[in-house]
Amino acid sequence: MAASSCKGMLDIGFTMLAAAARNTNRSTSWRCIRCLSSGVAPPPPPGTSSDTIPTPDNTQSSQPQPQREDFRTSESNPVNHTARHLGQYYTIPMADVPTVFPIGYSARWHKLLKPFQEASIMIRKPAVEIMDVMRHADYTNPPIKYLMYGRKGSGKTTCLNHILHSCHNQGCLIVHIPCANSWNVNNKWDFLDSVSHEGMYDQPALSSEWLKHFRSRNEHFLKKVILTSKCYEWSKREQTEAGEPLLSVVDQGLNRPKNATDVIGVVLKELRDQSSSGKYRLILAVKAVNGLFAEMTNVRKPGGYLIPVNELRMAYHFKKMLKGQWTNGAIIMTVDQHNCHQAPKWDFKPLHLLQKQGFEWLDPFVPVYVENYSDKEFESCMQYYISKQWIQMEQAKTEEGKLHLKLLSESNPGSFERICASL
Amino acid sequence: MALSTKFYGLSSKRELWLPLFTQVRFSRYKPTYVPPVVNRQSYEDGSLPLDISTPVKAAVGDITSAFTYDPLVHKFVNVMNKKGQKETVSKIMEKTFEIIKSKQVEKYNRASEMDKSSLETSPRVIFMKAIENCKPSMGLVTIKRGGKNYQVPSPLKDNRQRFLAMKWILQECEKKPLKMHMPEKLAQEFLDAFHDQGNVVKRKHDLHRQCEANRAYAHFRWW
């Protein structure tokens, strides 16, 4: 029943998206797309705003909450997570964490791994919704773009990681940008005149670092499955023949950082071109996608010239990927206010952060709003922290203390974690 | 009044109010004013004698009735405070608690079921115990007799004991390398003192030993 309703939702979604794409008026299109996530979602599976979930444990929720012990689920495979598991924590074996989340994790989450001696993520509505749609999507069409947005600390990155874990378990090829904003901000000296395009700039250090992670994540695909379609010449003496595995191209970038940015372009082009072959499912995950559409970077040339983002080759390659002119895959993105450089960041909404140019570039996409904790999720988080000895004060464990913490943190996951850090 | 002294940690000395001799520079209030009681419970159960004729001082900004407020922590923050940057110092204190807690909780989650009960994981309990372990019970007072200075052992008041413990901990932190951040330094000191180890506890024992050695001068004490 869930499947059929979801397909219905998808159909409506696509007609909406088509309508949105035709519509030139930005504001109306925004409103149209917006309803996909909030209004059109069928009432049964993900409840729109209420916390009750239509499941067998609906009967349990009438009991007083403090007695709840079900903040954990034994279902550790995110592929099987459904609305039934909302608000519960699932555990990832510690040994798997470096392979599942080599990059792109939230720093505060990663910090807690050590004291907790356990890695767990709460199953939340946005992630489950997106995974549900991904399960029933038609992969012969161009990829659906999912864009998560929400206030600071509301758990966008963790939801993205949750989805990526399920993609990892399904054996997808993952192209992951850990944080596009930090590329603009955190490198002051990493630029070089582009080898292939005059007037543009390469970022050798960042590119080779990205390639390293990309290689270790998808080594299996690069070694055997994907072969180069034509011959690439890197310099007078170095070239990659057609028909060689894509790994040799990646290794070229790692051995010669000068070519690293061009290598990214080649790799992404090959992945795009061969995506319809059906050998792999391509998942493009981008955190803080607004970084790619920002105006300025923090990189200053010796003359004082600030390099704009549209002169960076690496951003250019990934932006091309975001156009979605390929098949058999999905694009999952978040927009983020953190680390915005010289960009408006007082609002968290996509149109504001992406600005008109970026919005039109990504259009049509499915916006998914990541809310703060609901009552059930807050209770579950509280129970988890108490069970892990992270909340120690006796007063905090009382009903009054919980209300107090809820008020202080506004049920925002990030600020709740910060407040609990010293309790 | 008893409640208010508890929450302020100050002495409730009431002075005689003489209009001509009252100093105006250091007090906005006449001595008839009582400090406010920051305790929600006492307003609800009626234990507070709410009397219109007794004027009350204005509420202080950094004392709250929230459960996160602790008088001893507040005192330590005030002692550590520099150049009025209390917000920064409070953050340092919170960070210290976080470090202590993550260290202890890690040990707790790694320990076997047998050892778990013996591990203390609450950062505030560790902080209290650390301060308690650093408090000296006797001190030395310099007295001049016949052109000579004598170090006379003397018992210390509670406030003085508490202040010395805090001061020594902070002085010990100053000796640590500059590259180390303050929360880490403090966390290390508290954990050491909690286990009755470290330089601060050693300093306390040194002082006690000195008092013991100077007991021959005890008769110089007249108070």
Short mmCIF file of N, CA and C in Angstrom, two decimals, chain A residues 181-300:
data_model
loop_
_atom_site.label_atom_id
_atom_site.label_comp_id
_atom_site.label_asym_id
_atom_site.label_seq_id
_atom_site.Cartn_x
_atom_site.Cartn_y
_atom_site.Cartn_z
N ASN A 181 31.00 24.89 0.44
CA ASN A 181 31.29 26.21 1.00
C ASN A 181 32.73 26.32 1.46
N SER A 182 33.23 25.24 2.07
CA SER A 182 34.58 25.33 2.63
C SER A 182 35.63 25.40 1.53
N TRP A 183 35.30 24.94 0.35
CA TRP A 183 36.25 25.09 -0.77
C TRP A 183 36.50 26.56 -1.06
N ASN A 184 35.46 27.36 -0.92
CA ASN A 184 35.62 28.79 -1.21
C ASN A 184 36.34 29.51 -0.08
N VAL A 185 36.18 28.99 1.13
CA VAL A 185 36.60 29.76 2.29
C VAL A 185 37.93 29.29 2.87
N ASN A 186 38.10 27.98 2.94
CA ASN A 186 39.22 27.46 3.73
C ASN A 186 40.52 27.28 2.96
N ASN A 187 40.61 27.77 1.75
CA ASN A 187 41.91 27.68 1.09
C ASN A 187 42.30 29.05 0.59
N LYS A 188 43.36 29.57 1.18
CA LYS A 188 43.74 30.92 0.78
C LYS A 188 44.79 30.90 -0.33
N TRP A 189 45.57 29.86 -0.39
CA TRP A 189 46.73 29.88 -1.29
C TRP A 189 46.65 28.83 -2.39
N ASP A 190 45.59 28.04 -2.37
CA ASP A 190 45.56 26.90 -3.28
C ASP A 190 44.93 27.29 -4.62
N PHE A 191 45.72 27.90 -5.50
CA PHE A 191 45.22 28.16 -6.85
C PHE A 191 46.38 28.15 -7.82
N LEU A 192 46.06 27.89 -9.07
CA LEU A 192 47.09 27.75 -10.10
C LEU A 192 46.40 28.11 -11.41
N ASP A 193 47.13 28.76 -12.32
CA ASP A 193 46.51 29.01 -13.62
C ASP A 193 46.13 27.70 -14.28
N SER A 194 44.95 27.65 -14.82
CA SER A 194 44.47 26.38 -15.36
C SER A 194 45.33 25.93 -16.54
N VAL A 195 45.59 24.62 -16.60
CA VAL A 195 46.43 24.07 -17.66
C VAL A 195 45.67 24.09 -18.97
N SER A 196 44.40 23.76 -18.89
CA SER A 196 43.65 23.56 -20.13
C SER A 196 42.89 24.80 -20.57
N HIS A 197 42.49 25.65 -19.62
CA HIS A 197 41.67 26.81 -20.00
C HIS A 197 42.30 28.09 -19.50
N GLU A 198 42.61 28.94 -20.43
CA GLU A 198 43.24 30.19 -20.04
C GLU A 198 42.23 31.10 -19.34
N GLY A 199 42.71 31.82 -18.35
CA GLY A 199 41.81 32.74 -17.64
C GLY A 199 41.03 32.08 -16.53
N MET A 200 41.22 30.77 -16.32
CA MET A 200 40.55 30.10 -15.21
C MET A 200 41.60 29.49 -14.28
N TYR A 201 41.13 28.98 -13.14
CA TYR A 201 42.08 28.55 -12.13
C TYR A 201 41.82 27.12 -11.68
N ASP A 202 42.90 26.39 -11.42
CA ASP A 202 42.82 25.04 -10.85
C ASP A 202 43.05 25.13 -9.35
N GLN A 203 42.58 24.10 -8.63
CA GLN A 203 42.87 24.01 -7.19
C GLN A 203 43.54 22.67 -6.93
N PRO A 204 44.87 22.60 -7.12
CA PRO A 204 45.55 21.30 -7.09
C PRO A 204 45.40 20.54 -5.77
N ALA A 205 45.58 21.24 -4.63
CA ALA A 205 45.57 20.52 -3.36
C ALA A 205 44.18 19.97 -3.05
N LEU A 206 43.17 20.83 -3.21
CA LEU A 206 41.80 20.39 -2.92
C LEU A 206 41.37 19.30 -3.88
N SER A 207 41.76 19.44 -5.15
CA SER A 207 41.34 18.46 -6.14
C SER A 207 41.94 17.10 -5.85
N SER A 208 43.24 17.08 -5.51
CA SER A 208 43.85 15.76 -5.29
C SER A 208 43.32 15.14 -4.00
N GLU A 209 42.98 16.01 -3.03
CA GLU A 209 42.40 15.45 -1.81
C GLU A 209 41.04 14.82 -2.10
N TRP A 210 40.26 15.53 -2.91
CA TRP A 210 38.94 14.98 -3.26
C TRP A 210 39.09 13.67 -4.03
N LEU A 211 40.08 13.65 -4.95
CA LEU A 211 40.30 12.44 -5.76
C LEU A 211 40.68 11.26 -4.88
N LYS A 212 41.48 11.57 -3.86
CA LYS A 212 41.93 10.49 -2.96
C LYS A 212 40.73 9.81 -2.30
N HIS A 213 39.82 10.64 -1.77
CA HIS A 213 38.64 10.08 -1.13
C HIS A 213 37.75 9.37 -2.14
N PHE A 214 37.62 9.97 -3.30
CA PHE A 214 36.79 9.36 -4.34
C PHE A 214 37.33 8.00 -4.74
N ARG A 215 38.65 7.92 -4.82
CA ARG A 215 39.29 6.67 -5.22
C ARG A 215 39.05 5.58 -4.18
N SER A 216 39.28 5.95 -2.89
CA SER A 216 39.16 4.90 -1.87
C SER A 216 37.71 4.46 -1.71
N ARG A 217 36.78 5.34 -2.04
CA ARG A 217 35.37 4.99 -1.86
C ARG A 217 34.87 4.08 -2.97
N ASN A 218 35.32 4.36 -4.20
CA ASN A 218 34.75 3.65 -5.35
C ASN A 218 35.79 2.83 -6.10
N GLU A 219 36.77 2.31 -5.39
CA GLU A 219 37.87 1.62 -6.06
C GLU A 219 37.37 0.46 -6.92
N HIS A 220 36.36 -0.23 -6.41
CA HIS A 220 35.83 -1.39 -7.10
C HIS A 220 35.34 -1.03 -8.50
N PHE A 221 34.58 0.09 -8.60
CA PHE A 221 34.05 0.51 -9.90
C PHE A 221 35.17 0.97 -10.81
N LEU A 222 36.11 1.73 -10.24
CA LEU A 222 37.13 2.35 -11.07
C LEU A 222 38.08 1.30 -11.66
N LYS A 223 38.28 0.22 -10.93
CA LYS A 223 39.25 -0.78 -11.38
C LYS A 223 38.74 -1.56 -12.58
N LYS A 224 37.48 -1.99 -12.50
CA LYS A 224 37.01 -2.92 -13.52
C LYS A 224 35.87 -2.38 -14.37
N VAL A 225 34.91 -1.75 -13.72
CA VAL A 225 33.64 -1.52 -14.41
C VAL A 225 33.75 -0.44 -15.46
N ILE A 226 34.42 0.67 -15.11
CA ILE A 226 34.40 1.82 -16.02
C ILE A 226 35.73 1.93 -16.77
N LEU A 227 35.66 2.03 -18.09
CA LEU A 227 36.86 2.19 -18.91
C LEU A 227 36.81 3.54 -19.62
N THR A 228 37.98 4.07 -19.91
CA THR A 228 38.00 5.36 -20.62
C THR A 228 37.52 5.17 -22.04
N SER A 229 36.81 6.20 -22.54
CA SER A 229 36.25 6.05 -23.88
C SER A 229 37.18 6.60 -24.96
N LYS A 230 38.10 7.46 -24.55
CA LYS A 230 39.04 7.97 -25.57
C LYS A 230 40.40 8.25 -24.92
N CYS A 231 41.33 8.66 -25.76
CA CYS A 231 42.69 8.88 -25.26
C CYS A 231 42.81 10.30 -24.70
N TYR A 232 43.41 10.41 -23.50
CA TYR A 232 43.60 11.73 -22.89
C TYR A 232 45.09 12.04 -22.79
N GLU A 233 45.47 13.19 -23.24
CA GLU A 233 46.88 13.58 -23.20
C GLU A 233 47.09 14.57 -22.07
N TRP A 234 47.97 14.23 -21.15
CA TRP A 234 48.21 15.11 -19.99
C TRP A 234 49.40 16.03 -20.22
N SER A 235 50.43 15.48 -20.86
CA SER A 235 51.58 16.30 -21.23
C SER A 235 52.21 15.63 -22.45
N LYS A 236 53.39 16.10 -22.85
CA LYS A 236 54.00 15.53 -24.05
C LYS A 236 54.27 14.04 -23.90
N ARG A 237 54.63 13.65 -22.69
CA ARG A 237 55.03 12.25 -22.49
C ARG A 237 53.94 11.40 -21.86
N GLU A 238 53.02 12.07 -21.12
CA GLU A 238 52.05 11.27 -20.38
C GLU A 238 50.70 11.31 -21.07
N GLN A 239 50.13 10.13 -21.21
CA GLN A 239 48.78 10.07 -21.74
C GLN A 239 48.09 8.79 -21.27
N THR A 240 46.77 8.82 -21.29
CA THR A 240 46.00 7.63 -20.93
C THR A 240 45.28 7.15 -22.18
N GLU A 241 45.53 5.89 -22.54
CA GLU A 241 44.94 5.33 -23.75
C GLU A 241 43.46 5.07 -23.55
N ALA A 242 42.76 4.97 -24.65
CA ALA A 242 41.35 4.59 -24.59
C ALA A 242 41.24 3.13 -24.16
N GLY A 243 40.21 2.82 -23.38
CA GLY A 243 40.00 1.44 -22.97
C GLY A 243 40.71 1.05 -21.69
N GLU A 244 41.44 1.97 -21.12
CA GLU A 244 42.07 1.67 -19.82
C GLU A 244 41.06 1.91 -18.71
N PRO A 245 41.24 1.23 -17.55
CA PRO A 245 40.30 1.51 -16.45
C PRO A 245 40.41 2.95 -15.98
N LEU A 246 39.30 3.48 -15.46
CA LEU A 246 39.26 4.88 -15.04
C LEU A 246 40.22 5.15 -13.88
N LEU A 247 40.62 4.08 -13.21
CA LEU A 247 41.53 4.22 -12.08
C LEU A 247 42.85 4.85 -12.52
N SER A 248 43.28 4.54 -13.75
CA SER A 248 44.56 5.09 -14.21
C SER A 248 44.46 6.60 -14.38
N VAL A 249 43.28 7.08 -14.76
CA VAL A 249 43.09 8.53 -14.88
C VAL A 249 43.16 9.17 -13.49
N VAL A 250 42.48 8.51 -12.53
CA VAL A 250 42.47 9.06 -11.16
C VAL A 250 43.89 9.07 -10.61
N ASP A 251 44.64 8.00 -10.87
CA ASP A 251 46.01 7.93 -10.37
C ASP A 251 46.89 9.01 -10.99
N GLN A 252 46.59 9.34 -12.24
CA GLN A 252 47.32 10.43 -12.89
C GLN A 252 47.15 11.72 -12.09
N GLY A 253 45.90 11.96 -11.67
CA GLY A 253 45.63 13.17 -10.89
C GLY A 253 46.31 13.14 -9.54
N LEU A 254 46.40 11.95 -8.96
CA LEU A 254 47.01 11.86 -7.64
C LEU A 254 48.53 12.01 -7.73
N ASN A 255 49.11 11.47 -8.82
CA ASN A 255 50.56 11.57 -8.97
C ASN A 255 51.00 12.96 -9.42
N ARG A 256 50.17 13.59 -10.23
CA ARG A 256 50.50 14.94 -10.74
C ARG A 256 49.40 15.89 -10.30
N PRO A 257 49.56 16.52 -9.14
CA PRO A 257 48.51 17.43 -8.66
C PRO A 257 48.18 18.54 -9.66
N LYS A 258 49.13 18.84 -10.54
CA LYS A 258 48.88 19.88 -11.54
C LYS A 258 47.69 19.49 -12.42
N ASN A 259 47.56 18.20 -12.70
CA ASN A 259 46.46 17.74 -13.56
C ASN A 259 45.20 17.39 -12.79
N ALA A 260 45.25 17.49 -11.46
CA ALA A 260 44.16 16.93 -10.65
C ALA A 260 42.79 17.50 -11.03
N THR A 261 42.74 18.82 -11.23
CA THR A 261 41.44 19.43 -11.53
C THR A 261 40.91 18.96 -12.88
N ASP A 262 41.83 18.84 -13.87
CA ASP A 262 41.38 18.34 -15.17
C ASP A 262 40.94 16.89 -15.08
N VAL A 263 41.63 16.14 -14.20
CA VAL A 263 41.26 14.74 -14.01
C VAL A 263 39.83 14.65 -13.48
N ILE A 264 39.47 15.55 -12.56
CA ILE A 264 38.10 15.54 -12.05
C ILE A 264 37.11 15.75 -13.19
N GLY A 265 37.46 16.70 -14.07
CA GLY A 265 36.59 16.94 -15.22
C GLY A 265 36.43 15.71 -16.07
N VAL A 266 37.54 15.01 -16.33
CA VAL A 266 37.50 13.80 -17.17
C VAL A 266 36.69 12.71 -16.49
N VAL A 267 36.94 12.53 -15.20
CA VAL A 267 36.25 11.46 -14.46
C VAL A 267 34.75 11.71 -14.49
N LEU A 268 34.35 12.95 -14.19
CA LEU A 268 32.92 13.25 -14.15
C LEU A 268 32.29 13.10 -15.53
N LYS A 269 33.06 13.49 -16.57
CA LYS A 269 32.52 13.36 -17.93
C LYS A 269 32.30 11.90 -18.28
N GLU A 270 33.29 11.06 -17.92
CA GLU A 270 33.16 9.63 -18.23
C GLU A 270 31.97 9.03 -17.47
N LEU A 271 31.84 9.43 -16.21
CA LEU A 271 30.73 8.90 -15.40
C LEU A 271 29.39 9.32 -16.02
N ARG A 272 29.32 10.57 -16.47
CA ARG A 272 28.08 11.05 -17.09
C ARG A 272 27.76 10.28 -18.36
N ASP A 273 28.79 10.14 -19.19
CA ASP A 273 28.56 9.53 -20.50
C ASP A 273 28.17 8.07 -20.39
N GLN A 274 28.78 7.39 -19.41
CA GLN A 274 28.53 5.95 -19.33
C GLN A 274 27.41 5.60 -18.36
N SER A 275 26.74 6.63 -17.82
CA SER A 275 25.75 6.33 -16.79
C SER A 275 24.58 5.53 -17.35
N SER A 276 24.27 5.73 -18.65
CA SER A 276 23.11 5.02 -19.21
C SER A 276 23.40 3.56 -19.46
N SER A 277 24.67 3.14 -19.33
CA SER A 277 25.01 1.74 -19.62
C SER A 277 24.42 0.80 -18.58
N GLY A 278 24.06 1.33 -17.40
CA GLY A 278 23.43 0.48 -16.38
C GLY A 278 24.41 -0.33 -15.56
N LYS A 279 25.71 -0.05 -15.72
CA LYS A 279 26.68 -0.82 -14.94
C LYS A 279 26.73 -0.36 -13.50
N TYR A 280 26.38 0.87 -13.28
CA TYR A 280 26.46 1.42 -11.92
C TYR A 280 25.34 2.43 -11.73
N ARG A 281 24.97 2.64 -10.48
CA ARG A 281 24.01 3.70 -10.18
C ARG A 281 24.80 4.85 -9.56
N LEU A 282 24.64 6.01 -10.12
CA LEU A 282 25.48 7.15 -9.74
C LEU A 282 24.72 8.04 -8.76
N ILE A 283 25.30 8.23 -7.58
CA ILE A 283 24.69 9.13 -6.60
C ILE A 283 25.61 10.33 -6.42
N LEU A 284 25.08 11.50 -6.70
CA LEU A 284 25.86 12.73 -6.49
C LEU A 284 25.35 13.39 -5.22
N ALA A 285 26.22 13.49 -4.21
CA ALA A 285 25.82 14.10 -2.95
C ALA A 285 26.64 15.36 -2.73
N VAL A 286 25.97 16.45 -2.50
CA VAL A 286 26.67 17.71 -2.30
C VAL A 286 26.17 18.37 -1.02
N LYS A 287 27.10 18.63 -0.12
CA LYS A 287 26.73 19.43 1.06
C LYS A 287 27.02 20.89 0.75
N ALA A 288 26.13 21.76 1.17
CA ALA A 288 26.28 23.20 0.96
C ALA A 288 26.47 23.52 -0.50
N VAL A 289 25.48 23.11 -1.31
CA VAL A 289 25.60 23.30 -2.77
C VAL A 289 25.66 24.79 -3.13
N ASN A 290 25.19 25.65 -2.22
CA ASN A 290 25.21 27.09 -2.53
C ASN A 290 26.63 27.62 -2.68
N GLY A 291 27.62 26.86 -2.17
CA GLY A 291 29.02 27.26 -2.34
C GLY A 291 29.42 27.28 -3.80
N LEU A 292 28.83 26.40 -4.62
CA LEU A 292 29.18 26.35 -6.04
C LEU A 292 28.58 27.52 -6.80
N PHE A 293 27.55 28.13 -6.23
CA PHE A 293 26.89 29.23 -6.92
C PHE A 293 27.17 30.57 -6.25
N ALA A 294 28.11 30.55 -5.31
CA ALA A 294 28.44 31.79 -4.62
C ALA A 294 29.19 32.71 -5.59
N GLU A 295 29.35 33.93 -5.16
CA GLU A 295 29.98 34.88 -6.07
C GLU A 295 31.50 34.85 -5.93
N MET A 296 31.97 34.99 -4.70
CA MET A 296 33.40 35.19 -4.46
C MET A 296 33.98 34.05 -3.62
N THR A 297 35.27 33.82 -3.80
CA THR A 297 35.98 32.93 -2.90
C THR A 297 36.86 33.77 -1.99
N ASN A 298 37.59 33.10 -1.15
CA ASN A 298 38.51 33.78 -0.24
C ASN A 298 39.92 33.83 -0.84
N VAL A 299 40.08 33.34 -2.06
CA VAL A 299 41.41 33.21 -2.65
C VAL A 299 41.82 34.54 -3.30
N ARG A 300 42.89 35.09 -2.79
CA ARG A 300 43.34 36.38 -3.30
C ARG A 300 44.67 36.22 -4.02
#
